[in-house]
Amino acid sequence: LVPGISGATKIAATGQRTCALIAEGRVMCWGSEQWGELGNDQTNTNDSSVAPSLVVDDATGLSISGLKTLSLATDHACGVKGNGQLWCWGWNMLGQTGGSRTGVQAGAVAYTSADELTPLSDVTQVTVGYQFTCMIRQGDRVWCVGDNLTGELGDGTTNYADVPVPQRVVKLEGVSSVVSSYGHTCVSRSSVEV
């Protein structure tokens, strides 16, 4: 039993921290805090939080709510709200958490589209890996953003984008689920192919 956590509907964990999705789609995280991964608007690096704390909106400082899914990686975390918005927090050097700030994103931000004004509103699932984020958008298509050193973005290259915006994974449609690990991503398709 973790003190302060009750009614958790989902748990996600990495080697150094854990987050729980609780009532009203709120998120509580505890563990290592090097790059804002706890989402509690703290910017102290190399700190740990033994007690769970709520993930907060970077703009308002209030706890975020309405999340339906949650995914964690070593350096950042993301979740999808019921309205299709993608919210992320943690390390943002390569655009993997969205927002206009690079480096530490200590509070959650709604991931914005290429125009940097409009939050994405068509995300149904998210998965995060080391310095990259992938999501299902437009019903059944996968988009990824962030590190591309070993082809994590699925665009057929190992090039970094000049502008860190989600790139559509080439030749991949009909996706029903997506999961990432350290430097790769796998999908399930409606036709049962992987």
C-alpha positions as YAML, in Angstrom:
chain: A
units: angstrom
residues:
- id: 1
  name: LEU
  ca: [0.00, 0.00, 0.00]
- id: 2
  name: VAL
  ca: [1.36, 3.40, -0.99]
- id: 3
  name: PRO
  ca: [0.33, 6.16, 1.46]
- id: 4
  name: GLY
  ca: [-1.79, 8.82, -0.26]
- id: 5
  name: ILE
  ca: [-2.83, 6.58, -3.17]
- id: 6
  name: SER
  ca: [-6.35, 5.18, -3.24]
- id: 7
  name: GLY
  ca: [-8.63, 4.20, -6.09]
- id: 8
  name: ALA
  ca: [-5.80, 3.87, -8.62]
- id: 9
  name: THR
  ca: [-7.08, 2.71, -12.02]
- id: 10
  name: LYS
  ca: [-3.68, 2.40, -13.73]
- id: 11
  name: ILE
  ca: [-0.07, 2.16, -12.58]
- id: 12
  name: ALA
  ca: [2.99, 2.88, -14.74]
- id: 13
  name: ALA
  ca: [6.58, 2.48, -13.61]
- id: 14
  name: THR
  ca: [10.18, 2.82, -14.74]
- id: 15
  name: GLY
  ca: [13.32, 1.80, -12.92]
- id: 16
  name: GLN
  ca: [13.34, 4.98, -10.83]
- id: 17
  name: ARG
  ca: [9.76, 6.21, -10.46]
- id: 18
  name: THR
  ca: [6.10, 5.25, -10.46]
- id: 19
  name: CYS
  ca: [2.91, 7.10, -11.38]
- id: 20
  name: ALA
  ca: [-0.70, 6.18, -10.62]
- id: 21
  name: LEU
  ca: [-3.81, 7.30, -12.46]
- id: 22
  name: ILE
  ca: [-6.39, 8.03, -9.75]
- id: 23
  name: ALA
  ca: [-9.93, 9.45, -9.41]
- id: 24
  name: GLU
  ca: [-11.02, 12.12, -11.89]
- id: 25
  name: GLY
  ca: [-8.11, 11.23, -14.18]
- id: 26
  name: ARG
  ca: [-5.54, 12.84, -11.91]
- id: 27
  name: VAL
  ca: [-1.96, 11.52, -11.70]
- id: 28
  name: MET
  ca: [0.29, 11.08, -8.69]
- id: 29
  name: CYS
  ca: [4.00, 10.27, -9.09]
- id: 30
  name: TRP
  ca: [6.86, 9.45, -6.74]
- id: 31
  name: GLY
  ca: [10.54, 8.50, -7.06]
- id: 32
  name: SER
  ca: [13.46, 10.07, -8.92]
- id: 33
  name: GLU
  ca: [13.20, 13.68, -10.13]
- id: 34
  name: GLN
  ca: [16.10, 14.58, -12.39]
- id: 35
  name: TRP
  ca: [14.31, 16.30, -15.27]
- id: 36
  name: GLY
  ca: [10.81, 17.12, -14.00]
- id: 37
  name: GLU
  ca: [9.57, 13.55, -14.49]
- id: 38
  name: LEU
  ca: [7.30, 13.77, -11.45]
- id: 39
  name: GLY
  ca: [5.36, 16.63, -13.04]
- id: 40
  name: ASN
  ca: [4.94, 18.40, -9.70]
- id: 41
  name: ASP
  ca: [6.41, 21.72, -10.94]
- id: 42
  name: GLN
  ca: [9.62, 21.16, -8.98]
- id: 43
  name: THR
  ca: [12.84, 21.94, -10.78]
- id: 44
  name: ASN
  ca: [15.32, 20.50, -8.30]
- id: 45
  name: THR
  ca: [17.44, 18.05, -10.23]
- id: 46
  name: ASN
  ca: [18.73, 14.80, -8.75]
- id: 47
  name: ASP
  ca: [16.01, 14.88, -6.09]
- id: 48
  name: SER
  ca: [13.64, 12.12, -5.05]
- id: 49
  name: SER
  ca: [10.12, 12.32, -3.72]
- id: 50
  name: VAL
  ca: [9.26, 9.53, -1.32]
- id: 51
  name: ALA
  ca: [5.67, 10.74, -0.93]
- id: 52
  name: PRO
  ca: [3.41, 10.78, -4.02]
- id: 53
  name: SER
  ca: [2.65, 14.23, -5.43]
- id: 54
  name: LEU
  ca: [0.06, 15.38, -7.96]
- id: 55
  name: VAL
  ca: [1.08, 16.17, -11.54]
- id: 56
  name: VAL
  ca: [0.23, 19.82, -12.19]
- id: 57
  name: ASP
  ca: [-0.54, 22.01, -15.19]
- id: 58
  name: ASP
  ca: [2.61, 24.00, -15.95]
- id: 59
  name: ALA
  ca: [0.60, 27.17, -16.67]
- id: 60
  name: THR
  ca: [-1.75, 27.17, -13.68]
- id: 61
  name: GLY
  ca: [-0.01, 25.06, -11.03]
- id: 62
  name: LEU
  ca: [-3.30, 23.17, -10.51]
- id: 63
  name: SER
  ca: [-3.45, 19.40, -10.76]
- id: 64
  name: ILE
  ca: [-4.33, 18.10, -14.21]
- id: 65
  name: SER
  ca: [-7.38, 15.87, -14.54]
- id: 66
  name: GLY
  ca: [-9.29, 13.94, -17.16]
- id: 67
  name: LEU
  ca: [-6.45, 11.61, -18.19]
- id: 68
  name: LYS
  ca: [-7.51, 8.18, -19.47]
- id: 69
  name: THR
  ca: [-4.08, 6.72, -20.30]
- id: 70
  name: LEU
  ca: [-0.55, 7.07, -18.96]
- id: 71
  name: SER
  ca: [2.94, 6.14, -20.22]
- id: 72
  name: LEU
  ca: [6.36, 6.63, -18.57]
- id: 73
  name: ALA
  ca: [9.93, 6.51, -19.83]
- id: 74
  name: THR
  ca: [13.26, 7.21, -18.20]
- id: 75
  name: ASP
  ca: [13.12, 10.92, -18.97]
- id: 76
  name: HIS
  ca: [9.47, 11.94, -19.43]
- id: 77
  name: ALA
  ca: [5.82, 10.91, -19.16]
- id: 78
  name: CYS
  ca: [2.63, 11.53, -21.14]
- id: 79
  name: GLY
  ca: [-1.07, 10.84, -20.83]
- id: 80
  name: VAL
  ca: [-4.15, 11.27, -23.03]
- id: 81
  name: LYS
  ca: [-7.29, 13.03, -21.83]
- id: 82
  name: GLY
  ca: [-10.79, 11.90, -22.77]
- id: 83
  name: ASN
  ca: [-11.00, 14.85, -25.20]
- id: 84
  name: GLY
  ca: [-8.01, 13.54, -27.22]
- id: 85
  name: GLN
  ca: [-5.49, 16.03, -25.83]
- id: 86
  name: LEU
  ca: [-1.98, 14.77, -25.13]
- id: 87
  name: TRP
  ca: [-0.35, 16.05, -21.91]
- id: 88
  name: CYS
  ca: [3.36, 15.51, -21.17]
- id: 89
  name: TRP
  ca: [6.02, 16.46, -18.60]
- id: 90
  name: GLY
  ca: [9.72, 15.84, -17.95]
- id: 91
  name: TRP
  ca: [12.79, 16.24, -20.18]
- id: 92
  name: ASN
  ca: [12.04, 18.10, -23.44]
- id: 93
  name: MET
  ca: [15.34, 18.54, -25.24]
- id: 94
  name: LEU
  ca: [14.05, 16.98, -28.47]
- id: 95
  name: GLY
  ca: [10.40, 18.05, -28.40]
- id: 96
  name: GLN
  ca: [9.14, 14.83, -26.83]
- id: 97
  name: THR
  ca: [6.93, 16.62, -24.27]
- id: 98
  name: GLY
  ca: [5.69, 19.50, -26.45]
- id: 99
  name: GLY
  ca: [5.45, 23.07, -25.32]
- id: 100
  name: SER
  ca: [7.83, 25.81, -26.35]
- id: 101
  name: ARG
  ca: [10.42, 25.25, -23.64]
- id: 102
  name: THR
  ca: [13.41, 22.96, -24.09]
- id: 103
  name: GLY
  ca: [15.14, 21.24, -21.20]
- id: 104
  name: VAL
  ca: [13.17, 20.58, -18.02]
- id: 105
  name: GLN
  ca: [9.35, 20.68, -18.36]
- id: 106
  name: ALA
  ca: [8.53, 20.37, -14.64]
- id: 107
  name: GLY
  ca: [4.75, 20.71, -15.01]
- id: 108
  name: ALA
  ca: [2.47, 19.10, -17.58]
- id: 109
  name: VAL
  ca: [1.69, 20.87, -20.86]
- id: 110
  name: ALA
  ca: [-0.88, 20.15, -23.56]
- id: 111
  name: TYR
  ca: [1.06, 19.02, -26.62]
- id: 112
  name: THR
  ca: [0.56, 21.57, -29.37]
- id: 113
  name: SER
  ca: [0.43, 21.09, -33.12]
- id: 114
  name: ALA
  ca: [2.98, 22.49, -35.55]
- id: 115
  name: ASP
  ca: [1.53, 26.01, -35.29]
- id: 116
  name: GLU
  ca: [2.40, 26.00, -31.55]
- id: 117
  name: LEU
  ca: [-1.06, 27.36, -30.74]
- id: 118
  name: THR
  ca: [-3.54, 24.52, -30.94]
- id: 119
  name: PRO
  ca: [-3.31, 21.48, -28.65]
- id: 120
  name: LEU
  ca: [-3.56, 18.13, -30.42]
- id: 121
  name: SER
  ca: [-7.12, 16.85, -30.00]
- id: 122
  name: ASP
  ca: [-7.16, 13.57, -31.93]
- id: 123
  name: VAL
  ca: [-4.84, 11.37, -29.85]
- id: 124
  name: THR
  ca: [-6.28, 8.05, -28.68]
- id: 125
  name: GLN
  ca: [-3.16, 6.38, -27.25]
- id: 126
  name: VAL
  ca: [0.37, 7.40, -26.27]
- id: 127
  name: THR
  ca: [3.58, 5.53, -25.55]
- id: 128
  name: VAL
  ca: [6.96, 6.96, -24.59]
- id: 129
  name: GLY
  ca: [10.53, 5.74, -24.96]
- id: 130
  name: TYR
  ca: [13.90, 7.28, -24.18]
- id: 131
  name: GLN
  ca: [13.68, 10.86, -25.52]
- id: 132
  name: PHE
  ca: [10.79, 10.15, -27.92]
- id: 133
  name: THR
  ca: [7.00, 9.95, -27.86]
- id: 134
  name: CYS
  ca: [4.68, 8.04, -30.20]
- id: 135
  name: MET
  ca: [0.92, 8.34, -30.41]
- id: 136
  name: ILE
  ca: [-2.06, 7.02, -32.33]
- id: 137
  name: ARG
  ca: [-3.83, 9.88, -34.10]
- id: 138
  name: GLN
  ca: [-6.49, 10.23, -36.78]
- id: 139
  name: GLY
  ca: [-8.07, 6.97, -35.69]
- id: 140
  name: ASP
  ca: [-5.40, 4.47, -36.71]
- id: 141
  name: ARG
  ca: [-2.16, 6.23, -37.67]
- id: 142
  name: VAL
  ca: [1.05, 6.47, -35.63]
- id: 143
  name: TRP
  ca: [2.96, 9.72, -35.19]
- id: 144
  name: CYS
  ca: [6.27, 10.09, -33.32]
- id: 145
  name: VAL
  ca: [8.40, 13.00, -32.12]
- id: 146
  name: GLY
  ca: [11.78, 13.39, -30.41]
- id: 147
  name: ASP
  ca: [15.00, 11.41, -30.77]
- id: 148
  name: ASN
  ca: [15.62, 9.70, -34.11]
- id: 149
  name: LEU
  ca: [19.21, 8.48, -33.66]
- id: 150
  name: THR
  ca: [18.24, 4.88, -34.40]
- id: 151
  name: GLY
  ca: [15.06, 5.52, -36.41]
- id: 152
  name: GLU
  ca: [12.65, 5.94, -33.48]
- id: 153
  name: LEU
  ca: [10.40, 8.29, -35.50]
- id: 154
  name: GLY
  ca: [9.65, 5.67, -38.15]
- id: 155
  name: ASP
  ca: [10.13, 8.14, -41.00]
- id: 156
  name: GLY
  ca: [12.65, 5.94, -42.82]
- id: 157
  name: THR
  ca: [15.65, 8.01, -41.67]
- id: 158
  name: THR
  ca: [17.91, 8.53, -38.69]
- id: 159
  name: ASN
  ca: [17.82, 12.31, -39.17]
- id: 160
  name: TYR
  ca: [16.73, 14.83, -36.57]
- id: 161
  name: ALA
  ca: [13.92, 17.14, -37.61]
- id: 162
  name: ASP
  ca: [14.72, 20.87, -37.72]
- id: 163
  name: VAL
  ca: [11.40, 21.53, -36.01]
- id: 164
  name: PRO
  ca: [10.45, 18.98, -33.34]
- id: 165
  name: VAL
  ca: [6.87, 18.23, -34.37]
- id: 166
  name: PRO
  ca: [5.19, 14.82, -34.60]
- id: 167
  name: GLN
  ca: [6.09, 12.93, -37.79]
- id: 168
  name: ARG
  ca: [3.76, 10.35, -39.29]
- id: 169
  name: VAL
  ca: [5.25, 6.85, -39.36]
- id: 170
  name: VAL
  ca: [5.48, 5.92, -43.04]
- id: 171
  name: LYS
  ca: [3.44, 3.11, -44.59]
- id: 172
  name: LEU
  ca: [1.62, 2.29, -41.36]
- id: 173
  name: GLU
  ca: [-2.17, 2.45, -41.01]
- id: 174
  name: GLY
  ca: [-4.82, 0.35, -39.31]
- id: 175
  name: VAL
  ca: [-3.01, 0.50, -35.95]
- id: 176
  name: SER
  ca: [-5.01, -0.52, -32.88]
- id: 177
  name: SER
  ca: [-2.28, -0.24, -30.21]
- id: 178
  name: VAL
  ca: [1.29, 1.02, -29.84]
- id: 179
  name: VAL
  ca: [4.00, 0.42, -27.23]
- id: 180
  name: SER
  ca: [7.56, 1.76, -26.96]
- id: 181
  name: SER
  ca: [10.62, 0.82, -25.01]
- id: 182
  name: TYR
  ca: [14.06, 2.40, -24.71]
- id: 183
  name: GLY
  ca: [14.70, 2.98, -28.44]
- id: 184
  name: HIS
  ca: [12.02, 1.17, -30.41]
- id: 185
  name: THR
  ca: [8.27, 0.92, -30.93]
- id: 186
  name: CYS
  ca: [5.93, -1.96, -31.80]
- id: 187
  name: VAL
  ca: [2.31, -1.81, -32.94]
- id: 188
  name: SER
  ca: [-0.67, -4.09, -33.28]
- id: 189
  name: ARG
  ca: [-2.78, -3.66, -36.35]
- id: 190
  name: SER
  ca: [-6.43, -4.46, -36.82]
- id: 191
  name: SER
  ca: [-5.37, -7.15, -39.28]
- id: 192
  name: VAL
  ca: [-3.42, -8.85, -36.39]
- id: 193
  name: GLU
  ca: [0.00, -8.07, -37.90]
- id: 194
  name: VAL
  ca: [2.93, -6.85, -35.79]
...
